[in-house]
């Protein structure tokens, strides 16, 4: 190999990789064949003149994302390195990532389902002031009386609809009622019936994932504080070793739904409908949510997860140990 070819390898590599010139353009500039340009570029890579290095972003973890996707059959996982153990910082960071993702995912004609929660609120807060996409927005779960207005599903649905200039469907009803009969009575309301008719049309859903320790349900459960869950229900949840919920659908570590009678009291999208949503996006973070996320993944309640690095590692570790 002569000096001319050695010199050409360097020059062609600089033109191709630094300047972004096409092979045909390089060939014309140097008055050589396109075939020779391609051959010299290939030799430059093989001989180490050109070294291609992929720099992994410091804010995400592609390796962990791939492990989650393969392990649980997810359509996508996004794992964010927050650099903080603060629960609020974790939620805000996940919210920003999920908002960017939602902007990419949503297309004209989509029907977006919105649940409730503090992390879902962070997603909505991080959305741009205006989103130019022709969609419909549906509230997929009822509200909770003692929940702050800005994290209630009604308010979240309205806010997303305003950002998108979209038609929206609300559920003016609690997330759970005291009996199956009470639920049936509510479903006769024309407004609620109208919103329920949209559930099967939802093709993108956004939901939080609640963590519930069987020992601490009575202390921390919003449903218990709001009076939707009674003491007998608590005993049932503890007996079934509930670890989490997705808008009042309580499940154990294997993702099994807790109890048919409790399910029959929920005002919102069913788990069967949720599993049929092409993009069911779960947003949750913090190590205390590892078991809940694991249960949701095993139960196929979501197919798109956005979480933080430490929690993702915790989910994988618990999946290996249980």
PDB file of C-alpha atoms in Angstrom:
ATOM      1  CA  UNK A   1       0.000   0.000   0.000  1.00  0.00           C
ATOM      2  CA  UNK A   2       1.552   3.287  -1.089  1.00  0.00           C
ATOM      3  CA  UNK A   3       1.819   6.631   0.616  1.00  0.00           C
ATOM      4  CA  UNK A   4      -0.939   8.035  -1.605  1.00  0.00           C
ATOM      5  CA  UNK A   5      -3.505   5.510  -0.357  1.00  0.00           C
ATOM      6  CA  UNK A   6      -2.484   6.098   3.275  1.00  0.00           C
ATOM      7  CA  UNK A   7      -2.945   9.830   2.801  1.00  0.00           C
ATOM      8  CA  UNK A   8      -6.255   9.312   0.999  1.00  0.00           C
ATOM      9  CA  UNK A   9      -7.610   7.146   3.838  1.00  0.00           C
ATOM     10  CA  UNK A  10      -7.102   9.971   6.306  1.00  0.00           C
ATOM     11  CA  UNK A  11      -8.448  12.657   4.000  1.00  0.00           C
ATOM     12  CA  UNK A  12     -11.481  10.641   2.884  1.00  0.00           C
ATOM     13  CA  UNK A  13     -12.257   9.712   6.500  1.00  0.00           C
ATOM     14  CA  UNK A  14     -12.161  13.374   7.525  1.00  0.00           C
ATOM     15  CA  UNK A  15     -14.422  14.360   4.642  1.00  0.00           C
ATOM     16  CA  UNK A  16     -16.886  11.545   5.356  1.00  0.00           C
ATOM     17  CA  UNK A  17     -17.029  11.615   9.167  1.00  0.00           C
ATOM     18  CA  UNK A  18     -16.143  15.217  10.046  1.00  0.00           C
ATOM     19  CA  UNK A  19     -17.702  17.097   7.155  1.00  0.00           C
ATOM     20  CA  UNK A  20     -20.576  14.686   6.499  1.00  0.00           C
ATOM     21  CA  UNK A  21     -19.897  14.485   2.767  1.00  0.00           C
ATOM     22  CA  UNK A  22     -21.471  11.675   0.724  1.00  0.00           C
ATOM     23  CA  UNK A  23     -19.227   9.052  -0.886  1.00  0.00           C
ATOM     24  CA  UNK A  24     -20.188  10.180  -4.383  1.00  0.00           C
ATOM     25  CA  UNK A  25     -19.404  13.792  -3.479  1.00  0.00           C
ATOM     26  CA  UNK A  26     -15.972  12.764  -2.140  1.00  0.00           C
ATOM     27  CA  UNK A  27     -15.278  10.761  -5.293  1.00  0.00           C
ATOM     28  CA  UNK A  28     -16.098  13.734  -7.499  1.00  0.00           C
ATOM     29  CA  UNK A  29     -14.013  16.119  -5.386  1.00  0.00           C
ATOM     30  CA  UNK A  30     -10.934  13.857  -5.413  1.00  0.00           C
ATOM     31  CA  UNK A  31     -11.523  12.565  -8.965  1.00  0.00           C
ATOM     32  CA  UNK A  32     -11.505   8.907  -7.942  1.00  0.00           C
ATOM     33  CA  UNK A  33     -14.203   6.232  -8.178  1.00  0.00           C
ATOM     34  CA  UNK A  34     -16.951   5.879  -5.571  1.00  0.00           C
ATOM     35  CA  UNK A  35     -15.908   2.228  -5.218  1.00  0.00           C
ATOM     36  CA  UNK A  36     -12.400   3.312  -4.221  1.00  0.00           C
ATOM     37  CA  UNK A  37     -13.799   5.760  -1.656  1.00  0.00           C
ATOM     38  CA  UNK A  38     -15.878   2.971  -0.078  1.00  0.00           C
ATOM     39  CA  UNK A  39     -12.907   0.570  -0.079  1.00  0.00           C
ATOM     40  CA  UNK A  40     -10.566   3.080   1.563  1.00  0.00           C
ATOM     41  CA  UNK A  41     -13.161   3.964   4.222  1.00  0.00           C
ATOM     42  CA  UNK A  42     -13.569   0.274   5.019  1.00  0.00           C
ATOM     43  CA  UNK A  43      -9.793  -0.167   5.282  1.00  0.00           C
ATOM     44  CA  UNK A  44      -9.520   2.923   7.499  1.00  0.00           C
ATOM     45  CA  UNK A  45     -11.956   1.361   9.986  1.00  0.00           C
ATOM     46  CA  UNK A  46     -10.249  -2.040   9.926  1.00  0.00           C
ATOM     47  CA  UNK A  47      -6.775  -0.536  10.400  1.00  0.00           C
ATOM     48  CA  UNK A  48      -7.830   1.687  13.284  1.00  0.00           C
ATOM     49  CA  UNK A  49      -7.382   4.973  11.437  1.00  0.00           C
ATOM     50  CA  UNK A  50     -11.074   5.525  12.150  1.00  0.00           C
ATOM     51  CA  UNK A  51     -12.371   4.446  15.544  1.00  0.00           C
ATOM     52  CA  UNK A  52     -16.096   4.636  16.199  1.00  0.00           C
ATOM     53  CA  UNK A  53     -17.009   5.169  19.844  1.00  0.00           C
ATOM     54  CA  UNK A  54     -20.559   5.264  21.165  1.00  0.00           C
ATOM     55  CA  UNK A  55     -20.803   7.503  24.221  1.00  0.00           C
ATOM     56  CA  UNK A  56     -23.551   6.337  26.553  1.00  0.00           C
ATOM     57  CA  UNK A  57     -25.574   9.329  27.806  1.00  0.00           C
ATOM     58  CA  UNK A  58     -25.040  10.054  31.487  1.00  0.00           C
ATOM     59  CA  UNK A  59     -28.752  10.709  32.008  1.00  0.00           C
ATOM     60  CA  UNK A  60     -30.107   7.380  30.758  1.00  0.00           C
ATOM     61  CA  UNK A  61     -29.165   3.718  31.040  1.00  0.00           C
ATOM     62  CA  UNK A  62     -29.686   1.834  27.751  1.00  0.00           C
ATOM     63  CA  UNK A  63     -28.345  -1.420  29.211  1.00  0.00           C
ATOM     64  CA  UNK A  64     -30.892  -1.464  32.056  1.00  0.00           C
ATOM     65  CA  UNK A  65     -33.636  -0.364  29.656  1.00  0.00           C
ATOM     66  CA  UNK A  66     -32.878  -3.318  27.403  1.00  0.00           C
ATOM     67  CA  UNK A  67     -32.885  -5.733  30.352  1.00  0.00           C
ATOM     68  CA  UNK A  68     -36.326  -4.516  31.436  1.00  0.00           C
ATOM     69  CA  UNK A  69     -37.693  -4.718  27.896  1.00  0.00           C
ATOM     70  CA  UNK A  70     -36.440  -8.261  27.384  1.00  0.00           C
ATOM     71  CA  UNK A  71     -37.343  -9.510  30.859  1.00  0.00           C
ATOM     72  CA  UNK A  72     -40.933  -8.246  30.841  1.00  0.00           C
ATOM     73  CA  UNK A  73     -41.726  -7.991  27.134  1.00  0.00           C
ATOM     74  CA  UNK A  74     -42.055  -4.210  27.259  1.00  0.00           C
ATOM     75  CA  UNK A  75     -42.479  -2.136  24.139  1.00  0.00           C
ATOM     76  CA  UNK A  76     -40.106   0.342  25.703  1.00  0.00           C
ATOM     77  CA  UNK A  77     -38.409   1.222  28.979  1.00  0.00           C
ATOM     78  CA  UNK A  78     -36.848   4.580  29.802  1.00  0.00           C
ATOM     79  CA  UNK A  79     -34.525   4.618  32.808  1.00  0.00           C
ATOM     80  CA  UNK A  80     -33.341   8.005  34.051  1.00  0.00           C
ATOM     81  CA  UNK A  81     -30.311   8.675  36.248  1.00  0.00           C
ATOM     82  CA  UNK A  82     -31.506  11.408  38.591  1.00  0.00           C
ATOM     83  CA  UNK A  83     -28.402  11.963  40.718  1.00  0.00           C
ATOM     84  CA  UNK A  84     -30.668  12.463  43.735  1.00  0.00           C
ATOM     85  CA  UNK A  85     -32.531  10.367  46.298  1.00  0.00           C
ATOM     86  CA  UNK A  86     -35.141  13.082  46.815  1.00  0.00           C
ATOM     87  CA  UNK A  87     -38.598  11.714  46.052  1.00  0.00           C
ATOM     88  CA  UNK A  88     -39.695  15.037  44.566  1.00  0.00           C
ATOM     89  CA  UNK A  89     -36.604  15.316  42.337  1.00  0.00           C
ATOM     90  CA  UNK A  90     -37.150  11.746  41.118  1.00  0.00           C
ATOM     91  CA  UNK A  91     -40.786  12.496  40.259  1.00  0.00           C
ATOM     92  CA  UNK A  92     -39.882  15.722  38.463  1.00  0.00           C
ATOM     93  CA  UNK A  93     -37.115  14.036  36.460  1.00  0.00           C
ATOM     94  CA  UNK A  94     -39.384  11.155  35.448  1.00  0.00           C
ATOM     95  CA  UNK A  95     -42.081  13.698  34.614  1.00  0.00           C
ATOM     96  CA  UNK A  96     -39.826  15.610  32.229  1.00  0.00           C
ATOM     97  CA  UNK A  97     -38.697  12.413  30.494  1.00  0.00           C
ATOM     98  CA  UNK A  98     -42.273  11.147  30.187  1.00  0.00           C
ATOM     99  CA  UNK A  99     -43.470  14.485  28.801  1.00  0.00           C
ATOM    100  CA  UNK A 100     -40.819  14.361  26.056  1.00  0.00           C
ATOM    101  CA  UNK A 101     -41.819  10.780  25.330  1.00  0.00           C
ATOM    102  CA  UNK A 102     -45.518  11.660  25.163  1.00  0.00           C
ATOM    103  CA  UNK A 103     -44.813  14.434  22.665  1.00  0.00           C
ATOM    104  CA  UNK A 104     -43.031  11.878  20.457  1.00  0.00           C
ATOM    105  CA  UNK A 105     -45.651   9.140  20.854  1.00  0.00           C
ATOM    106  CA  UNK A 106     -48.862  11.120  20.308  1.00  0.00           C
ATOM    107  CA  UNK A 107     -50.116  11.345  16.735  1.00  0.00           C
ATOM    108  CA  UNK A 108     -53.193  12.844  15.088  1.00  0.00           C
ATOM    109  CA  UNK A 109     -56.256  10.690  15.729  1.00  0.00           C
ATOM    110  CA  UNK A 110     -54.974   9.218  19.007  1.00  0.00           C
ATOM    111  CA  UNK A 111     -57.167   8.856  22.088  1.00  0.00           C
ATOM    112  CA  UNK A 112     -55.150   9.544  25.240  1.00  0.00           C
ATOM    113  CA  UNK A 113     -56.300   8.098  28.566  1.00  0.00           C
ATOM    114  CA  UNK A 114     -55.277   9.920  31.750  1.00  0.00           C
ATOM    115  CA  UNK A 115     -55.258   8.478  35.279  1.00  0.00           C
ATOM    116  CA  UNK A 116     -54.108  10.386  38.360  1.00  0.00           C
ATOM    117  CA  UNK A 117     -51.202  10.765  40.753  1.00  0.00           C
ATOM    118  CA  UNK A 118     -48.296  12.983  41.731  1.00  0.00           C
ATOM    119  CA  UNK A 119     -45.951  11.660  39.029  1.00  0.00           C
ATOM    120  CA  UNK A 120     -48.637  11.990  36.343  1.00  0.00           C
ATOM    121  CA  UNK A 121     -49.007  15.592  37.514  1.00  0.00           C
ATOM    122  CA  UNK A 122     -45.267  16.133  36.956  1.00  0.00           C
ATOM    123  CA  UNK A 123     -45.656  14.790  33.413  1.00  0.00           C
ATOM    124  CA  UNK A 124     -48.453  17.251  32.675  1.00  0.00           C
ATOM    125  CA  UNK A 125     -46.483  20.134  34.230  1.00  0.00           C
ATOM    126  CA  UNK A 126     -43.513  19.333  31.964  1.00  0.00           C
ATOM    127  CA  UNK A 127     -45.535  19.339  28.728  1.00  0.00           C
ATOM    128  CA  UNK A 128     -45.038  22.335  26.417  1.00  0.00           C
ATOM    129  CA  UNK A 129     -47.640  25.131  26.704  1.00  0.00           C
ATOM    130  CA  UNK A 130     -49.106  24.123  23.362  1.00  0.00           C
ATOM    131  CA  UNK A 131     -49.032  20.764  21.588  1.00  0.00           C
ATOM    132  CA  UNK A 132     -50.135  20.757  17.961  1.00  0.00           C
ATOM    133  CA  UNK A 133     -51.707  17.319  17.734  1.00  0.00           C
ATOM    134  CA  UNK A 134     -55.310  16.374  16.950  1.00  0.00           C
ATOM    135  CA  UNK A 135     -56.303  13.964  19.726  1.00  0.00           C
ATOM    136  CA  UNK A 136     -59.061  13.242  22.232  1.00  0.00           C
ATOM    137  CA  UNK A 137     -58.379  13.020  25.976  1.00  0.00           C
ATOM    138  CA  UNK A 138     -60.257  10.635  28.258  1.00  0.00           C
ATOM    139  CA  UNK A 139     -60.273  10.422  32.056  1.00  0.00           C
ATOM    140  CA  UNK A 140     -59.913   6.681  32.676  1.00  0.00           C
ATOM    141  CA  UNK A 141     -60.517   6.611  36.429  1.00  0.00           C
ATOM    142  CA  UNK A 142     -62.766   8.382  38.877  1.00  0.00           C
ATOM    143  CA  UNK A 143     -61.459  10.865  41.417  1.00  0.00           C
ATOM    144  CA  UNK A 144     -60.774  10.826  45.143  1.00  0.00           C
ATOM    145  CA  UNK A 145     -62.435  13.357  47.430  1.00  0.00           C
ATOM    146  CA  UNK A 146     -59.382  14.000  49.596  1.00  0.00           C
ATOM    147  CA  UNK A 147     -56.918  14.316  46.725  1.00  0.00           C
ATOM    148  CA  UNK A 148     -55.316  17.675  45.939  1.00  0.00           C
ATOM    149  CA  UNK A 149     -57.057  19.221  42.953  1.00  0.00           C
ATOM    150  CA  UNK A 150     -53.913  19.419  40.791  1.00  0.00           C
ATOM    151  CA  UNK A 151     -53.295  15.650  40.938  1.00  0.00           C
ATOM    152  CA  UNK A 152     -56.910  14.588  40.491  1.00  0.00           C
ATOM    153  CA  UNK A 153     -57.753  12.864  37.219  1.00  0.00           C
ATOM    154  CA  UNK A 154     -60.420  15.442  36.341  1.00  0.00           C
ATOM    155  CA  UNK A 155     -57.974  18.351  36.575  1.00  0.00           C
ATOM    156  CA  UNK A 156     -55.161  16.455  34.838  1.00  0.00           C
ATOM    157  CA  UNK A 157     -57.453  15.498  31.954  1.00  0.00           C
ATOM    158  CA  UNK A 158     -58.624  19.092  31.523  1.00  0.00           C
ATOM    159  CA  UNK A 159     -55.069  20.453  31.579  1.00  0.00           C
ATOM    160  CA  UNK A 160     -53.827  18.019  28.928  1.00  0.00           C
ATOM    161  CA  UNK A 161     -56.872  18.770  26.771  1.00  0.00           C
ATOM    162  CA  UNK A 162     -56.196  22.516  27.021  1.00  0.00           C
ATOM    163  CA  UNK A 163     -52.565  22.028  25.961  1.00  0.00           C
ATOM    164  CA  UNK A 164     -53.672  20.019  22.926  1.00  0.00           C
ATOM    165  CA  UNK A 165     -56.829  21.992  22.186  1.00  0.00           C
ATOM    166  CA  UNK A 166     -58.578  18.629  22.398  1.00  0.00           C
ATOM    167  CA  UNK A 167     -62.065  17.353  23.020  1.00  0.00           C
ATOM    168  CA  UNK A 168     -62.162  15.649  26.421  1.00  0.00           C
ATOM    169  CA  UNK A 169     -64.295  13.199  28.382  1.00  0.00           C
ATOM    170  CA  UNK A 170     -64.566  13.423  32.179  1.00  0.00           C
ATOM    171  CA  UNK A 171     -65.702  11.030  34.903  1.00  0.00           C
ATOM    172  CA  UNK A 172     -67.573  12.985  37.562  1.00  0.00           C
ATOM    173  CA  UNK A 173     -67.524  10.059  39.969  1.00  0.00           C
ATOM    174  CA  UNK A 174     -65.340   8.579  42.721  1.00  0.00           C
ATOM    175  CA  UNK A 175     -62.614   6.068  41.863  1.00  0.00           C
ATOM    176  CA  UNK A 176     -64.358   3.431  43.952  1.00  0.00           C
ATOM    177  CA  UNK A 177     -67.793   3.094  45.536  1.00  0.00           C
ATOM    178  CA  UNK A 178     -69.067   1.112  48.507  1.00  0.00           C
ATOM    179  CA  UNK A 179     -70.823  -1.658  46.580  1.00  0.00           C
ATOM    180  CA  UNK A 180     -71.316  -3.239  43.171  1.00  0.00           C
ATOM    181  CA  UNK A 181     -74.924  -2.016  43.228  1.00  0.00           C
ATOM    182  CA  UNK A 182     -73.781   1.580  43.780  1.00  0.00           C
ATOM    183  CA  UNK A 183     -71.472   1.273  40.779  1.00  0.00           C
ATOM    184  CA  UNK A 184     -74.259  -0.043  38.572  1.00  0.00           C
ATOM    185  CA  UNK A 185     -76.460   2.873  39.592  1.00  0.00           C
ATOM    186  CA  UNK A 186     -73.745   5.399  38.691  1.00  0.00           C
ATOM    187  CA  UNK A 187     -73.202   3.823  35.284  1.00  0.00           C
ATOM    188  CA  UNK A 188     -76.736   4.776  34.266  1.00  0.00           C
ATOM    189  CA  UNK A 189     -75.663   8.444  34.249  1.00  0.00           C
ATOM    190  CA  UNK A 190     -75.409   9.605  30.620  1.00  0.00           C
ATOM    191  CA  UNK A 191     -72.195  11.575  31.212  1.00  0.00           C
ATOM    192  CA  UNK A 192     -70.423   8.626  32.821  1.00  0.00           C
ATOM    193  CA  UNK A 193     -71.775   6.286  30.161  1.00  0.00           C
ATOM    194  CA  UNK A 194     -70.387   8.609  27.450  1.00  0.00           C
ATOM    195  CA  UNK A 195     -66.899   8.515  28.976  1.00  0.00           C
ATOM    196  CA  UNK A 196     -67.018   4.732  29.494  1.00  0.00           C
ATOM    197  CA  UNK A 197     -67.842   4.327  25.802  1.00  0.00           C
ATOM    198  CA  UNK A 198     -64.432   5.846  24.988  1.00  0.00           C
ATOM    199  CA  UNK A 199     -62.336   3.372  26.989  1.00  0.00           C
ATOM    200  CA  UNK A 200     -62.045   0.826  24.175  1.00  0.00           C
ATOM    201  CA  UNK A 201     -60.846   3.605  21.852  1.00  0.00           C
ATOM    202  CA  UNK A 202     -57.923   4.660  24.064  1.00  0.00           C
ATOM    203  CA  UNK A 203     -54.639   3.803  22.335  1.00  0.00           C
ATOM    204  CA  UNK A 204     -52.254   5.680  24.649  1.00  0.00           C
ATOM    205  CA  UNK A 205     -52.720   5.596  28.429  1.00  0.00           C
ATOM    206  CA  UNK A 206     -50.737   7.430  31.109  1.00  0.00           C
ATOM    207  CA  UNK A 207     -50.905   6.172  34.689  1.00  0.00           C
ATOM    208  CA  UNK A 208     -49.018   6.232  37.940  1.00  0.00           C
ATOM    209  CA  UNK A 209     -48.284   3.112  39.987  1.00  0.00           C
ATOM    210  CA  UNK A 210     -49.143   3.134  43.675  1.00  0.00           C
ATOM    211  CA  UNK A 211     -47.082   1.235  46.255  1.00  0.00           C
ATOM    212  CA  UNK A 212     -48.968  -0.489  49.062  1.00  0.00           C
ATOM    213  CA  UNK A 213     -47.307  -2.358  51.884  1.00  0.00           C
ATOM    214  CA  UNK A 214     -49.811  -4.805  53.440  1.00  0.00           C
ATOM    215  CA  UNK A 215     -48.712  -3.688  56.909  1.00  0.00           C
ATOM    216  CA  UNK A 216     -49.094   0.031  56.184  1.00  0.00           C
ATOM    217  CA  UNK A 217     -52.213   0.201  54.007  1.00  0.00           C
ATOM    218  CA  UNK A 218     -54.332   1.672  56.793  1.00  0.00           C
ATOM    219  CA  UNK A 219     -51.729   4.398  57.376  1.00  0.00           C
ATOM    220  CA  UNK A 220     -50.869   5.438  53.825  1.00  0.00           C
ATOM    221  CA  UNK A 221     -53.654   4.313  51.495  1.00  0.00           C
ATOM    222  CA  UNK A 222     -55.541   7.257  50.000  1.00  0.00           C
ATOM    223  CA  UNK A 223     -58.480   4.939  49.362  1.00  0.00           C
ATOM    224  CA  UNK A 224     -58.698   4.038  53.054  1.00  0.00           C
ATOM    225  CA  UNK A 225     -58.441   7.662  54.168  1.00  0.00           C
ATOM    226  CA  UNK A 226     -61.147   8.648  51.689  1.00  0.00           C
ATOM    227  CA  UNK A 227     -63.451   5.961  53.058  1.00  0.00           C
ATOM    228  CA  UNK A 228     -63.650   3.848  49.888  1.00  0.00           C
ATOM    229  CA  UNK A 229     -61.929   0.913  51.589  1.00  0.00           C
ATOM    230  CA  UNK A 230     -63.369  -0.363  54.858  1.00  0.00           C
ATOM    231  CA  UNK A 231     -61.741  -2.445  57.576  1.00  0.00           C
ATOM    232  CA  UNK A 232     -63.015  -5.685  56.029  1.00  0.00           C
ATOM    233  CA  UNK A 233     -61.461  -4.653  52.720  1.00  0.00           C
ATOM    234  CA  UNK A 234     -58.178  -3.982  54.500  1.00  0.00           C
ATOM    235  CA  UNK A 235     -58.124  -7.509  55.872  1.00  0.00           C
ATOM    236  CA  UNK A 236     -58.725  -8.830  52.371  1.00  0.00           C
ATOM    237  CA  UNK A 237     -55.895  -6.743  50.882  1.00  0.00           C
ATOM    238  CA  UNK A 238     -53.489  -7.849  53.600  1.00  0.00           C
ATOM    239  CA  UNK A 239     -54.481 -11.489  53.194  1.00  0.00           C
ATOM    240  CA  UNK A 240     -53.810 -11.250  49.457  1.00  0.00           C
ATOM    241  CA  UNK A 241     -50.407  -9.597  50.050  1.00  0.00           C
ATOM    242  CA  UNK A 242     -51.194  -6.595  47.887  1.00  0.00           C
ATOM    243  CA  UNK A 243     -48.086  -4.646  46.814  1.00  0.00           C
ATOM    244  CA  UNK A 244     -49.555  -1.941  44.606  1.00  0.00           C
ATOM    245  CA  UNK A 245     -52.363  -0.531  42.538  1.00  0.00           C
ATOM    246  CA  UNK A 246     -53.033   1.148  39.222  1.00  0.00           C
ATOM    247  CA  UNK A 247     -55.988   3.507  39.703  1.00  0.00           C
ATOM    248  CA  UNK A 248     -57.583   1.251  42.360  1.00  0.00           C
ATOM    249  CA  UNK A 249     -56.870  -2.064  40.644  1.00  0.00           C
ATOM    250  CA  UNK A 250     -55.027  -3.772  43.521  1.00  0.00           C
ATOM    251  CA  UNK A 251     -52.501  -6.492  42.682  1.00  0.00           C
ATOM    252  CA  UNK A 252     -49.928  -8.756  44.321  1.00  0.00           C
ATOM    253  CA  UNK A 253     -46.259  -9.333  43.467  1.00  0.00           C
ATOM    254  CA  UNK A 254     -47.241 -11.584  40.544  1.00  0.00           C
ATOM    255  CA  UNK A 255     -49.603  -8.975  39.128  1.00  0.00           C
ATOM    256  CA  UNK A 256     -52.709 -10.932  40.118  1.00  0.00           C
ATOM    257  CA  UNK A 257     -55.751  -8.746  40.746  1.00  0.00           C
ATOM    258  CA  UNK A 258     -56.739  -8.931  44.390  1.00  0.00           C
ATOM    259  CA  UNK A 259     -60.477  -9.533  44.547  1.00  0.00           C
ATOM    260  CA  UNK A 260     -63.405  -9.665  42.126  1.00  0.00           C
ATOM    261  CA  UNK A 261     -65.776  -7.887  44.508  1.00  0.00           C
ATOM    262  CA  UNK A 262     -63.390  -4.946  44.936  1.00  0.00           C
ATOM    263  CA  UNK A 263     -62.913  -4.824  41.163  1.00  0.00           C
ATOM    264  CA  UNK A 264     -66.672  -4.611  40.780  1.00  0.00           C
ATOM    265  CA  UNK A 265     -66.722  -1.374  42.772  1.00  0.00           C
ATOM    266  CA  UNK A 266     -64.205   0.543  40.638  1.00  0.00           C
ATOM    267  CA  UNK A 267     -65.360   3.421  38.451  1.00  0.00           C
ATOM    268  CA  UNK A 268     -62.912   3.416  35.587  1.00  0.00           C
ATOM    269  CA  UNK A 269     -61.236   1.480  32.825  1.00  0.00           C
ATOM    270  CA  UNK A 270     -60.987  -2.261  33.498  1.00  0.00           C
ATOM    271  CA  UNK A 271     -57.682  -4.131  33.606  1.00  0.00           C
ATOM    272  CA  UNK A 272     -58.731  -6.065  30.488  1.00  0.00           C
ATOM    273  CA  UNK A 273     -59.191  -2.775  28.633  1.00  0.00           C
ATOM    274  CA  UNK A 274     -55.901  -1.413  29.988  1.00  0.00           C
ATOM    275  CA  UNK A 275     -54.025  -4.493  28.761  1.00  0.00           C
ATOM    276  CA  UNK A 276     -55.441  -3.910  25.274  1.00  0.00           C
ATOM    277  CA  UNK A 277     -54.125  -0.340  25.064  1.00  0.00           C
ATOM    278  CA  UNK A 278     -51.271  -0.304  22.503  1.00  0.00           C
ATOM    279  CA  UNK A 279     -49.192   2.086  24.629  1.00  0.00           C
ATOM    280  CA  UNK A 280     -49.938   1.850  28.358  1.00  0.00           C
ATOM    281  CA  UNK A 281     -47.307   4.089  29.949  1.00  0.00           C
ATOM    282  CA  UNK A 282     -46.539   3.643  33.642  1.00  0.00           C
ATOM    283  CA  UNK A 283     -44.622   6.415  35.417  1.00  0.00           C
ATOM    284  CA  UNK A 284     -43.240   5.713  38.893  1.00  0.00           C
ATOM    285  CA  UNK A 285     -39.991   6.018  40.810  1.00  0.00           C
ATOM    286  CA  UNK A 286     -38.370   5.578  44.202  1.00  0.00           C
ATOM    287  CA  UNK A 287     -37.082   2.341  45.714  1.00  0.00           C
ATOM    288  CA  UNK A 288     -40.250   1.947  47.798  1.00  0.00           C
ATOM    289  CA  UNK A 289     -42.117   1.365  44.521  1.00  0.00           C
ATOM    290  CA  UNK A 290     -39.938  -1.504  43.261  1.00  0.00           C
ATOM    291  CA  UNK A 291     -42.359  -4.251  44.315  1.00  0.00           C
ATOM    292  CA  UNK A 292     -45.375  -2.388  42.951  1.00  0.00           C
ATOM    293  CA  UNK A 293     -43.676  -1.822  39.594  1.00  0.00           C
ATOM    294  CA  UNK A 294     -42.600  -5.471  39.481  1.00  0.00           C
ATOM    295  CA  UNK A 295     -46.182  -6.601  40.106  1.00  0.00           C
ATOM    296  CA  UNK A 296     -47.519  -4.252  37.422  1.00  0.00           C
ATOM    297  CA  UNK A 297     -44.955  -5.560  34.927  1.00  0.00           C
ATOM    298  CA  UNK A 298     -45.635  -9.208  35.712  1.00  0.00           C
ATOM    299  CA  UNK A 299     -49.364  -8.601  35.412  1.00  0.00           C
ATOM    300  CA  UNK A 300     -48.889  -6.897  32.003  1.00  0.00           C
ATOM    301  CA  UNK A 301     -50.809  -3.881  33.299  1.00  0.00           C
ATOM    302  CA  UNK A 302     -48.351  -1.592  31.504  1.00  0.00           C
ATOM    303  CA  UNK A 303     -46.177  -2.148  28.444  1.00  0.00           C
ATOM    304  CA  UNK A 304     -44.103   1.047  28.620  1.00  0.00           C
ATOM    305  CA  UNK A 305     -42.206   1.967  31.803  1.00  0.00           C
ATOM    306  CA  UNK A 306     -40.520   5.240  32.728  1.00  0.00           C
ATOM    307  CA  UNK A 307     -38.618   5.134  36.022  1.00  0.00           C
ATOM    308  CA  UNK A 308     -35.328   6.058  37.685  1.00  0.00           C
ATOM    309  CA  UNK A 309     -32.091   4.063  37.670  1.00  0.00           C
ATOM    310  CA  UNK A 310     -32.079   2.932  41.315  1.00  0.00           C
ATOM    311  CA  UNK A 311     -35.694   1.779  41.119  1.00  0.00           C
ATOM    312  CA  UNK A 312     -35.097  -0.072  37.845  1.00  0.00           C
ATOM    313  CA  UNK A 313     -32.154  -1.894  39.421  1.00  0.00           C
ATOM    314  CA  UNK A 314     -34.356  -2.694  42.410  1.00  0.00           C
ATOM    315  CA  UNK A 315     -37.084  -4.123  40.168  1.00  0.00           C
ATOM    316  CA  UNK A 316     -34.608  -6.398  38.380  1.00  0.00           C
ATOM    317  CA  UNK A 317     -33.014  -7.504  41.661  1.00  0.00           C
ATOM    318  CA  UNK A 318     -36.398  -8.361  43.186  1.00  0.00           C
ATOM    319  CA  UNK A 319     -37.433 -10.166  40.006  1.00  0.00           C
ATOM    320  CA  UNK A 320     -34.361 -12.381  40.376  1.00  0.00           C
ATOM    321  CA  UNK A 321     -34.994 -13.072  44.060  1.00  0.00           C
ATOM    322  CA  UNK A 322     -38.742 -13.794  44.005  1.00  0.00           C
TER     323      UNK A 322
END
